[in-house]
Amino acid sequence: MKKFIPVLLLALALMPVMLHAQSNQPSREELERRKRELQKEMEEAQAILRETKKSSKESLGQLRALRNKIDVRSRMIRNINEEINFINGDINNALRDVKTLQNDLDTLKQQYAQLIVAAYKNRSSYALMNFIFSADSFNEAIKRYQYLKQYRDFRRRQADNIIETQAQLQQKVKNLQDQRVKRSATLKTEQEERATLEKDRKEKDEVVAKLKGREKELLADISQKQKDQKKIQDLIRSVIRKEIEAARKKAEAEELARKKAAEAERKRREEERQRQLAAAREAAKAAAANNAANNNTAAAQPTPPPPPKPTPEPPAPEAKPARVYNVLEASPEAAALSEKFEDNRGKLPWPVESGMIIGWFGKQKNADMERVVEENDGMIFATRKGGNVKAIFEGEVRVVMAIPGGGYSILVKHGQYFTNYVGLQSFAVKSGQKVKTGQVIGTAKNNDEESAGVVEVQIYKLDKLQNTNVWIPNRR
């Protein structure tokens, strides 16, 4: 007993850890869902990689596509390993069930054998009759008869239990064999995926080696890309600043009109007050003249009370101003749209139906080429050629403009926020049009480097560029 207490305490101490580990373990349904999503990602990654290989020479786009494919395949292997762990757990449970059923079957057979031996020894009908009629009373004879009947029923149930247990044992053994076959097939799939992963890595290394031979050319391309991006940034900021200036002027005009209306109302009230005072003075003069003409009568009669003073009207209560963050949120609708946009931080949808992220906001260092550093103003998505581009949030299109050599750009306003879609082949909206979340606004322009449809999404708060990575989630 003394040895048992420390073991019990250790088990109780480890129980929360074990429960936490079980709670963190994904369910079988979760693994199946991941498997389907990863398979879809792999199909998209392979499709984009096939397009990039059509180029006559290796490119950073091809390297990105290979990296993405390697990443997806690595996650697929991890998912397969978790599935194997589930299967191993099922096999262990099945082994325990088989062992338990086998022990139960052996016990039932042993008990049934004893019953058969006892029945054989008392197989004579004379012995059974003698057992019943040798009772001391009729009631005892009835009880002995019922005992014999229950004994026969018990023996029949034991036989049924043996048959049922044998059937359960056979089913458990079959399930165990099926799980072992499934584990073998899954292990084979895992080995095949690892072999393919190794091939992908070798292919990536070959592309890196060839790209390093063209490093100067790549650096020049990146430098030119940065210049083009700056031009686009300056153009977009100019449009947004004009939008802010127009909103400021509108707000000033509305404020001036409000002040003029308030001043006109103040003058009207002052004129009304002066009119009432003049009327009161006239009434006082008339009363004084009337008193002078009727002195005798006035002596006999009480002096009439003075006319009442005009009561000044109480000032109208000033209306509380709506909560305004800046001129772009001057209306309650605009302020509500800004707050709604902020509430969806980290939950905004992708602008494409299928594809992958090939560029993140900010500086992107190349793990295989240290000198090659790309810097993006937004998040870049690759999709199929001519794929639809959708609005990631409801708002109003403020401008659709052509970018020399870069297709079209669409700027959508969401209160004090703006989303900018760069690199569209065509557009399906116009300036001033209201759009809804998920509405198609154009198609992705084909990119020579990626050989696929590519679109960049940028997010602004007023004219300040935001980190798109924290607004739009990755599909992992």
Short mmCIF file of C-alpha atoms in Angstrom, two decimals:
data_model
loop_
_atom_site.label_atom_id
_atom_site.label_comp_id
_atom_site.label_asym_id
_atom_site.label_seq_id
_atom_site.Cartn_x
_atom_site.Cartn_y
_atom_site.Cartn_z
CA MET A 1 0.00 0.00 0.00
CA LYS A 2 2.87 2.38 0.84
CA LYS A 3 4.41 1.76 -2.60
CA PHE A 4 1.08 2.37 -4.28
CA ILE A 5 0.56 5.92 -2.89
CA PRO A 6 3.56 7.57 -4.67
CA VAL A 7 2.55 5.96 -7.95
CA LEU A 8 -1.00 7.26 -7.53
CA LEU A 9 0.26 10.77 -6.76
CA LEU A 10 2.52 10.71 -9.83
CA ALA A 11 -0.37 9.61 -12.03
CA LEU A 12 -2.56 12.42 -10.67
CA ALA A 13 0.22 14.95 -11.30
CA LEU A 14 0.73 13.80 -14.89
CA MET A 15 -2.97 13.64 -15.71
CA PRO A 16 -3.35 17.39 -16.63
CA VAL A 17 -0.31 17.12 -18.90
CA MET A 18 -1.73 14.04 -20.61
CA LEU A 19 -5.14 15.67 -21.01
CA HIS A 20 -3.51 18.83 -22.43
CA ALA A 21 -1.53 16.77 -24.93
CA GLN A 22 -4.70 14.95 -26.00
CA SER A 23 -6.59 18.25 -26.37
CA ASN A 24 -3.82 19.66 -28.60
CA GLN A 25 -3.79 16.59 -30.80
CA PRO A 26 -5.84 17.17 -33.97
CA SER A 27 -8.90 15.02 -34.48
CA ARG A 28 -9.29 12.57 -37.32
CA GLU A 29 -11.77 14.92 -39.01
CA GLU A 30 -9.27 17.79 -38.69
CA LEU A 31 -6.55 15.66 -40.33
CA GLU A 32 -8.89 14.77 -43.18
CA ARG A 33 -9.79 18.44 -43.67
CA ARG A 34 -6.11 19.41 -43.71
CA LYS A 35 -5.39 16.64 -46.17
CA ARG A 36 -8.01 17.95 -48.61
CA GLU A 37 -6.77 21.54 -48.26
CA LEU A 38 -3.13 20.54 -48.72
CA GLN A 39 -4.02 18.49 -51.78
CA LYS A 40 -5.74 21.54 -53.27
CA GLU A 41 -2.74 23.74 -52.43
CA MET A 42 -0.41 21.20 -54.05
CA GLU A 43 -2.47 21.15 -57.25
CA GLU A 44 -2.37 24.97 -57.41
CA ALA A 45 1.38 25.05 -56.68
CA GLN A 46 2.09 22.48 -59.39
CA ALA A 47 -0.06 24.37 -61.90
CA ILE A 48 1.82 27.63 -61.26
CA LEU A 49 5.18 25.83 -61.38
CA ARG A 50 4.28 24.34 -64.76
CA GLU A 51 3.54 27.83 -66.05
CA THR A 52 6.83 29.24 -64.75
CA LYS A 53 8.77 26.44 -66.46
CA LYS A 54 7.44 27.60 -69.82
CA SER A 55 9.82 30.55 -69.62
CA SER A 56 13.00 30.23 -71.65
CA LYS A 57 15.19 30.85 -68.59
CA GLU A 58 15.04 30.41 -64.85
CA SER A 59 13.50 33.22 -62.79
CA LEU A 60 12.85 34.24 -59.22
CA GLY A 61 9.23 33.36 -59.89
CA GLN A 62 10.21 29.76 -60.66
CA LEU A 63 12.30 29.67 -57.48
CA ARG A 64 9.33 30.99 -55.45
CA ALA A 65 7.04 28.38 -57.00
CA LEU A 66 9.49 25.59 -56.15
CA ARG A 67 9.82 26.81 -52.57
CA ASN A 68 6.07 26.96 -52.19
CA LYS A 69 5.74 23.43 -53.58
CA ILE A 70 8.42 22.18 -51.15
CA ASP A 71 6.65 23.88 -48.25
CA VAL A 72 3.28 22.36 -49.14
CA ARG A 73 4.80 18.90 -49.56
CA SER A 74 6.57 19.17 -46.19
CA ARG A 75 3.25 20.01 -44.53
CA MET A 76 1.65 17.07 -46.33
CA ILE A 77 4.31 14.73 -44.90
CA ARG A 78 3.70 16.09 -41.39
CA ASN A 79 -0.03 15.51 -41.84
CA ILE A 80 0.64 11.93 -43.05
CA ASN A 81 2.81 11.27 -39.99
CA GLU A 82 0.01 12.46 -37.71
CA GLU A 83 -2.36 10.16 -39.58
CA ILE A 84 0.07 7.26 -39.03
CA ASN A 85 0.06 8.04 -35.30
CA PHE A 86 -3.74 7.75 -35.34
CA ILE A 87 -3.55 4.41 -37.14
CA ASN A 88 -0.96 3.13 -34.66
CA GLY A 89 -3.32 4.11 -31.85
CA ASP A 90 -6.17 2.24 -33.56
CA ILE A 91 -3.95 -0.83 -33.96
CA ASN A 92 -2.94 -0.77 -30.29
CA ASN A 93 -6.58 -0.45 -29.25
CA ALA A 94 -7.53 -3.31 -31.57
CA LEU A 95 -4.76 -5.49 -30.13
CA ARG A 96 -6.01 -4.84 -26.61
CA ASP A 97 -9.60 -5.63 -27.68
CA VAL A 98 -8.48 -8.86 -29.38
CA LYS A 99 -6.56 -9.93 -26.29
CA THR A 100 -9.51 -9.13 -24.01
CA LEU A 101 -11.97 -10.99 -26.26
CA GLN A 102 -9.62 -13.95 -26.50
CA ASN A 103 -9.41 -14.15 -22.71
CA ASP A 104 -13.19 -13.85 -22.44
CA LEU A 105 -13.62 -16.60 -25.03
CA ASP A 106 -11.22 -18.91 -23.18
CA THR A 107 -13.09 -18.32 -19.91
CA LEU A 108 -16.46 -18.96 -21.55
CA LYS A 109 -15.21 -22.15 -23.17
CA GLN A 110 -13.78 -23.35 -19.86
CA GLN A 111 -17.04 -22.64 -18.05
CA TYR A 112 -19.05 -24.27 -20.82
CA ALA A 113 -16.83 -27.37 -20.67
CA GLN A 114 -17.54 -27.64 -16.97
CA LEU A 115 -21.25 -27.37 -17.68
CA ILE A 116 -21.05 -30.08 -20.33
CA VAL A 117 -19.17 -32.41 -17.95
CA ALA A 118 -21.73 -31.84 -15.21
CA ALA A 119 -24.57 -32.39 -17.69
CA TYR A 120 -22.95 -35.62 -18.89
CA LYS A 121 -22.65 -36.95 -15.36
CA ASN A 122 -26.33 -36.21 -14.75
CA ARG A 123 -27.57 -37.15 -18.16
CA SER A 124 -29.96 -39.85 -16.87
CA SER A 125 -33.58 -38.71 -16.78
CA TYR A 126 -34.05 -40.98 -13.74
CA ALA A 127 -31.46 -38.97 -11.82
CA LEU A 128 -33.23 -35.71 -12.71
CA MET A 129 -36.59 -37.10 -11.62
CA ASN A 130 -35.07 -38.46 -8.45
CA PHE A 131 -33.56 -35.02 -7.73
CA ILE A 132 -37.00 -33.40 -8.03
CA PHE A 133 -39.09 -35.98 -6.18
CA SER A 134 -36.62 -36.42 -3.34
CA ALA A 135 -37.61 -32.97 -2.09
CA ASP A 136 -39.09 -32.71 1.40
CA SER A 137 -42.03 -30.59 0.23
CA PHE A 138 -43.94 -29.66 -2.86
CA ASN A 139 -42.59 -26.10 -2.81
CA GLU A 140 -39.03 -27.39 -2.63
CA ALA A 141 -39.76 -29.70 -5.60
CA ILE A 142 -41.01 -26.68 -7.61
CA LYS A 143 -37.83 -24.76 -6.73
CA ARG A 144 -35.67 -27.72 -7.81
CA TYR A 145 -37.54 -27.90 -11.12
CA GLN A 146 -37.04 -24.15 -11.69
CA TYR A 147 -33.34 -24.53 -10.83
CA LEU A 148 -32.93 -27.23 -13.47
CA LYS A 149 -34.73 -25.04 -16.01
CA GLN A 150 -32.53 -22.03 -15.18
CA TYR A 151 -29.47 -24.28 -15.41
CA ARG A 152 -30.47 -25.35 -18.95
CA ASP A 153 -31.12 -21.69 -19.92
CA PHE A 154 -27.76 -20.62 -18.47
CA ARG A 155 -26.00 -23.33 -20.47
CA ARG A 156 -27.78 -22.19 -23.64
CA ARG A 157 -26.79 -18.54 -22.95
CA GLN A 158 -23.20 -19.60 -22.41
CA ALA A 159 -23.22 -21.25 -25.82
CA ASP A 160 -24.72 -18.11 -27.37
CA ASN A 161 -22.11 -15.96 -25.62
CA ILE A 162 -19.35 -18.14 -27.03
CA ILE A 163 -20.72 -17.75 -30.55
CA GLU A 164 -21.18 -13.99 -30.15
CA THR A 165 -17.71 -13.53 -28.65
CA GLN A 166 -16.18 -15.55 -31.47
CA ALA A 167 -17.95 -13.30 -34.02
CA GLN A 168 -16.70 -10.15 -32.22
CA LEU A 169 -13.20 -11.58 -32.09
CA GLN A 170 -13.24 -12.34 -35.81
CA GLN A 171 -14.46 -8.78 -36.56
CA LYS A 172 -11.76 -7.25 -34.36
CA VAL A 173 -9.10 -9.40 -36.02
CA LYS A 174 -10.38 -8.27 -39.44
CA ASN A 175 -10.33 -4.62 -38.34
CA LEU A 176 -6.80 -5.09 -37.05
CA GLN A 177 -5.71 -6.52 -40.39
CA ASP A 178 -7.42 -3.63 -42.24
CA GLN A 179 -5.64 -1.08 -40.03
CA ARG A 180 -2.31 -2.76 -40.68
CA VAL A 181 -2.95 -2.67 -44.42
CA LYS A 182 -3.93 1.01 -44.15
CA ARG A 183 -0.79 1.78 -42.16
CA SER A 184 1.35 0.00 -44.74
CA ALA A 185 -0.26 2.01 -47.57
CA THR A 186 0.10 5.27 -45.64
CA LEU A 187 3.76 4.55 -44.88
CA LYS A 188 4.34 3.86 -48.56
CA THR A 189 2.68 7.18 -49.44
CA GLU A 190 4.86 8.96 -46.88
CA GLN A 191 8.01 7.39 -48.38
CA GLU A 192 6.93 8.39 -51.90
CA GLU A 193 6.28 11.97 -50.74
CA ARG A 194 9.71 12.12 -49.12
CA ALA A 195 11.33 10.86 -52.30
CA THR A 196 9.47 13.49 -54.33
CA LEU A 197 10.42 16.15 -51.78
CA GLU A 198 14.06 15.27 -52.25
CA LYS A 199 13.68 15.63 -56.04
CA ASP A 200 12.02 19.03 -55.58
CA ARG A 201 14.91 20.17 -53.39
CA LYS A 202 17.45 19.06 -55.98
CA GLU A 203 15.51 20.91 -58.69
CA LYS A 204 15.45 24.02 -56.50
CA ASP A 205 19.21 23.80 -55.97
CA GLU A 206 19.74 23.60 -59.75
CA VAL A 207 17.58 26.70 -60.31
CA VAL A 208 19.47 28.56 -57.56
CA ALA A 209 22.81 27.67 -59.15
CA LYS A 210 21.68 29.05 -62.53
CA LEU A 211 20.17 32.19 -60.96
CA LYS A 212 23.42 32.94 -59.16
CA GLY A 213 25.09 33.13 -62.55
CA ARG A 214 22.63 35.92 -63.46
CA GLU A 215 22.77 37.74 -60.12
CA LYS A 216 23.74 41.13 -61.60
CA GLU A 217 20.84 40.95 -64.03
CA LEU A 218 18.43 40.05 -61.22
CA LEU A 219 19.67 42.91 -59.04
CA ALA A 220 19.18 45.33 -61.92
CA ASP A 221 15.62 44.02 -62.47
CA ILE A 222 14.85 44.43 -58.76
CA SER A 223 16.24 47.97 -58.78
CA GLN A 224 14.02 48.87 -61.74
CA LYS A 225 11.06 47.24 -60.01
CA GLN A 226 11.66 49.40 -56.93
CA LYS A 227 11.67 52.53 -59.08
CA ASP A 228 8.41 51.50 -60.73
CA GLN A 229 6.90 50.80 -57.31
CA LYS A 230 7.89 54.24 -56.07
CA LYS A 231 6.17 55.85 -59.05
CA ILE A 232 3.02 53.91 -58.30
CA GLN A 233 3.26 54.84 -54.60
CA ASP A 234 3.63 58.53 -55.43
CA LEU A 235 0.68 58.34 -57.81
CA ILE A 236 -1.56 56.53 -55.30
CA ARG A 237 -0.60 58.87 -52.46
CA SER A 238 -1.33 61.83 -54.72
CA VAL A 239 -4.82 60.45 -55.42
CA ILE A 240 -5.47 59.79 -51.72
CA ARG A 241 -4.22 63.24 -50.70
CA LYS A 242 -6.55 64.81 -53.26
CA GLU A 243 -9.34 62.73 -51.75
CA ILE A 244 -8.41 63.97 -48.27
CA GLU A 245 -8.16 67.58 -49.49
CA ALA A 246 -11.55 67.35 -51.19
CA ALA A 247 -13.05 65.91 -48.01
CA ARG A 248 -11.40 68.69 -45.97
CA LYS A 249 -12.79 71.40 -48.24
CA LYS A 250 -16.22 69.82 -48.12
CA ALA A 251 -16.07 69.66 -44.33
CA GLU A 252 -14.94 73.30 -44.16
CA ALA A 253 -17.75 74.36 -46.50
CA GLU A 254 -20.27 72.46 -44.39
CA GLU A 255 -18.85 74.03 -41.21
CA LEU A 256 -19.00 77.52 -42.78
CA ALA A 257 -22.59 76.93 -43.86
CA ARG A 258 -23.45 75.73 -40.36
CA LYS A 259 -21.87 78.84 -38.80
CA LYS A 260 -23.73 81.12 -41.25
CA ALA A 261 -27.00 79.41 -40.43
CA ALA A 262 -26.30 79.70 -36.70
CA GLU A 263 -25.44 83.43 -37.09
CA ALA A 264 -28.61 84.05 -39.10
CA GLU A 265 -30.64 82.29 -36.41
CA ARG A 266 -28.94 84.38 -33.70
CA LYS A 267 -29.76 87.61 -35.57
CA ARG A 268 -33.37 86.52 -36.05
CA ARG A 269 -33.76 85.87 -32.33
CA GLU A 270 -32.13 89.22 -31.45
CA GLU A 271 -34.50 91.08 -33.81
CA GLU A 272 -37.46 89.27 -32.29
CA ARG A 273 -36.30 90.21 -28.79
CA GLN A 274 -35.88 93.91 -29.79
CA ARG A 275 -39.35 93.89 -31.35
CA GLN A 276 -40.87 92.55 -28.14
CA LEU A 277 -39.05 95.20 -26.07
CA ALA A 278 -40.28 98.03 -28.38
CA ALA A 279 -43.85 96.74 -28.12
CA ALA A 280 -43.55 96.68 -24.34
CA ARG A 281 -42.29 100.28 -24.25
CA GLU A 282 -45.18 101.46 -26.45
CA ALA A 283 -47.65 99.71 -24.18
CA ALA A 284 -46.07 101.45 -21.12
CA LYS A 285 -46.37 104.90 -22.78
CA ALA A 286 -50.02 104.29 -23.66
CA ALA A 287 -50.74 103.27 -20.10
CA ALA A 288 -49.03 106.42 -18.70
CA ALA A 289 -51.06 108.73 -21.02
CA ASN A 290 -54.25 107.01 -20.05
CA ASN A 291 -53.40 107.54 -16.36
CA ALA A 292 -52.75 111.30 -16.85
CA ALA A 293 -56.14 111.86 -18.59
CA ASN A 294 -58.12 110.09 -15.91
CA ASN A 295 -56.47 111.38 -12.71
CA ASN A 296 -59.65 111.38 -10.62
CA THR A 297 -60.62 107.97 -11.71
CA ALA A 298 -57.05 106.80 -11.17
CA ALA A 299 -57.19 108.10 -7.55
CA ALA A 300 -60.27 106.02 -6.85
CA GLN A 301 -59.01 102.94 -8.65
CA PRO A 302 -55.89 100.94 -8.02
CA THR A 303 -52.87 101.48 -10.26
CA PRO A 304 -52.87 98.94 -13.08
CA PRO A 305 -49.95 96.55 -13.01
CA PRO A 306 -47.04 97.19 -15.43
CA PRO A 307 -47.01 95.19 -18.61
CA PRO A 308 -45.14 91.88 -18.33
CA LYS A 309 -41.55 91.81 -19.51
CA PRO A 310 -40.95 89.59 -22.54
CA THR A 311 -39.48 86.28 -21.45
CA PRO A 312 -36.28 85.54 -23.40
CA GLU A 313 -36.31 82.22 -25.22
CA PRO A 314 -33.88 79.66 -23.78
CA PRO A 315 -30.95 78.94 -26.09
CA ALA A 316 -31.41 75.83 -28.21
CA PRO A 317 -29.26 72.93 -26.97
CA GLU A 318 -26.30 72.29 -29.20
CA ALA A 319 -26.32 68.91 -30.86
CA LYS A 320 -23.47 66.62 -29.83
CA PRO A 321 -21.05 66.20 -32.71
CA ALA A 322 -20.70 62.71 -34.15
CA ARG A 323 -17.50 60.88 -33.34
CA VAL A 324 -15.06 61.97 -36.04
CA TYR A 325 -11.55 60.63 -36.38
CA ASN A 326 -10.63 62.67 -39.46
CA VAL A 327 -12.16 64.34 -42.47
CA LEU A 328 -12.70 61.00 -44.24
CA GLU A 329 -14.97 59.92 -41.37
CA ALA A 330 -17.10 63.06 -41.23
CA SER A 331 -20.32 61.09 -41.77
CA PRO A 332 -21.63 58.35 -39.45
CA GLU A 333 -21.67 55.94 -42.41
CA ALA A 334 -17.99 56.52 -43.18
CA ALA A 335 -17.01 56.18 -39.50
CA ALA A 336 -18.98 52.92 -39.21
CA LEU A 337 -17.32 51.55 -42.36
CA SER A 338 -13.86 52.36 -40.94
CA GLU A 339 -14.66 50.58 -37.69
CA LYS A 340 -16.05 47.58 -39.57
CA PHE A 341 -12.88 47.41 -41.69
CA GLU A 342 -10.75 47.53 -38.51
CA ASP A 343 -12.82 44.72 -36.96
CA ASN A 344 -11.79 42.47 -39.88
CA ARG A 345 -8.08 42.94 -39.27
CA GLY A 346 -6.44 39.55 -39.87
CA LYS A 347 -9.66 38.15 -41.38
CA LEU A 348 -9.89 39.82 -44.79
CA PRO A 349 -10.42 37.35 -47.65
CA TRP A 350 -8.05 36.65 -50.52
CA PRO A 351 -8.61 38.69 -53.69
CA VAL A 352 -8.27 35.55 -55.89
CA GLU A 353 -10.29 32.35 -56.04
CA SER A 354 -7.25 30.06 -56.12
CA GLY A 355 -3.49 30.39 -56.12
CA MET A 356 -0.80 31.19 -53.60
CA ILE A 357 1.02 34.09 -51.94
CA ILE A 358 4.32 34.75 -53.73
CA GLY A 359 5.24 38.02 -52.03
CA TRP A 360 4.76 39.49 -48.57
CA PHE A 361 4.73 43.10 -47.45
CA GLY A 362 8.13 44.62 -46.67
CA LYS A 363 11.63 43.39 -47.37
CA GLN A 364 11.92 39.76 -48.42
CA LYS A 365 15.37 38.22 -48.08
CA ASN A 366 16.26 35.34 -50.35
CA ALA A 367 17.47 32.39 -48.28
CA ASP A 368 19.47 31.00 -51.22
CA MET A 369 20.83 34.30 -52.59
CA GLU A 370 21.91 36.71 -49.86
CA ARG A 371 22.34 39.76 -52.10
CA VAL A 372 18.90 39.42 -53.66
CA VAL A 373 16.46 41.36 -51.46
CA GLU A 374 12.97 42.27 -52.71
CA GLU A 375 10.71 44.85 -51.09
CA ASN A 376 6.95 44.85 -51.63
CA ASP A 377 4.36 47.53 -50.85
CA GLY A 378 1.65 44.92 -50.38
CA MET A 379 0.84 41.23 -50.58
CA ILE A 380 1.31 39.58 -53.99
CA PHE A 381 -0.92 36.72 -55.14
CA ALA A 382 -0.33 34.36 -58.06
CA THR A 383 -3.36 32.77 -59.69
CA ARG A 384 -4.33 31.32 -63.03
CA LYS A 385 -3.90 33.45 -66.14
CA GLY A 386 -6.79 35.87 -66.47
CA GLY A 387 -8.14 34.82 -63.05
CA ASN A 388 -10.79 36.99 -61.41
CA VAL A 389 -9.73 39.62 -58.88
CA LYS A 390 -12.26 40.38 -56.11
CA ALA A 391 -12.74 43.24 -53.67
CA ILE A 392 -11.60 42.18 -50.21
CA PHE A 393 -14.08 44.53 -48.49
CA GLU A 394 -17.12 46.62 -49.25
CA GLY A 395 -16.51 50.23 -50.24
CA GLU A 396 -16.54 52.76 -53.06
CA VAL A 397 -14.27 52.78 -56.10
CA ARG A 398 -12.46 56.10 -56.14
CA VAL A 399 -10.27 55.75 -59.20
CA VAL A 400 -9.39 53.31 -61.97
CA MET A 401 -6.13 54.24 -63.62
CA ALA A 402 -3.76 52.80 -66.19
CA ILE A 403 -0.15 52.19 -65.13
CA PRO A 404 2.35 52.34 -68.01
CA GLY A 405 3.54 48.77 -68.58
CA GLY A 406 1.72 47.56 -65.45
CA GLY A 407 -1.90 47.17 -66.46
CA TYR A 408 -4.57 48.86 -64.34
CA SER A 409 -4.86 49.88 -60.70
CA ILE A 410 -8.14 50.15 -58.79
CA LEU A 411 -8.38 52.19 -55.57
CA VAL A 412 -11.33 51.38 -53.28
CA LYS A 413 -12.25 53.54 -50.27
CA HIS A 414 -13.46 52.11 -46.94
CA GLY A 415 -13.96 55.14 -44.70
CA GLN A 416 -10.46 56.28 -43.75
CA TYR A 417 -8.95 53.10 -45.27
CA PHE A 418 -8.10 52.36 -48.90
CA THR A 419 -7.31 49.10 -50.69
CA ASN A 420 -5.33 49.30 -53.91
CA TYR A 421 -5.28 46.47 -56.46
CA VAL A 422 -2.20 46.70 -58.71
CA GLY A 423 -1.53 44.78 -61.90
CA LEU A 424 -4.95 44.12 -63.42
CA GLN A 425 -5.35 43.10 -67.04
CA SER A 426 -8.91 44.41 -67.21
CA PHE A 427 -11.41 46.14 -64.92
CA ALA A 428 -15.14 45.62 -64.34
CA VAL A 429 -15.94 48.67 -62.20
CA LYS A 430 -15.85 52.46 -62.55
CA SER A 431 -15.09 55.44 -60.35
CA GLY A 432 -17.84 56.22 -57.83
CA GLN A 433 -19.29 52.69 -57.97
CA LYS A 434 -20.18 50.89 -54.74
CA VAL A 435 -18.72 47.38 -54.44
CA LYS A 436 -19.38 44.51 -52.04
CA THR A 437 -16.97 42.08 -50.43
CA GLY A 438 -16.09 39.34 -52.94
CA GLN A 439 -17.36 41.28 -55.96
CA VAL A 440 -15.29 40.80 -59.12
CA ILE A 441 -13.57 44.07 -60.01
CA GLY A 442 -11.25 42.84 -62.77
CA THR A 443 -8.84 40.13 -63.95
CA ALA A 444 -5.21 39.45 -63.08
CA LYS A 445 -2.57 40.53 -65.57
CA ASN A 446 -0.15 37.89 -66.85
CA ASN A 447 3.30 38.32 -65.38
CA ASP A 448 6.28 37.51 -67.61
CA GLU A 449 8.40 36.36 -64.67
CA GLU A 450 5.77 34.19 -63.03
CA SER A 451 4.05 33.18 -66.32
CA ALA A 452 0.79 33.36 -64.35
CA GLY A 453 -1.86 35.84 -63.27
CA VAL A 454 -0.42 38.10 -60.57
CA VAL A 455 -2.10 40.84 -58.51
CA GLU A 456 -0.77 42.94 -55.62
CA VAL A 457 -3.05 44.20 -52.82
CA GLN A 458 -1.98 47.27 -50.83
CA ILE A 459 -3.74 48.76 -47.78
CA TYR A 460 -3.60 52.42 -46.71
CA LYS A 461 -4.83 54.27 -43.66
CA LEU A 462 -5.24 57.76 -45.07
CA ASP A 463 -2.03 58.07 -47.14
CA LYS A 464 0.06 55.82 -44.86
CA LEU A 465 0.92 52.38 -46.22
CA GLN A 466 -0.08 49.52 -43.90
CA ASN A 467 1.47 46.10 -43.30
CA THR A 468 -0.79 43.89 -45.41
CA ASN A 469 0.54 40.74 -43.76
CA VAL A 470 -1.43 41.45 -40.57
CA TRP A 471 -4.66 42.18 -42.44
CA ILE A 472 -4.91 39.21 -44.84
CA PRO A 473 -4.25 35.73 -43.37
CA ASN A 474 -2.32 32.94 -45.00
CA ARG A 475 -4.33 29.76 -45.75
CA ARG A 476 -2.45 27.59 -43.21
#
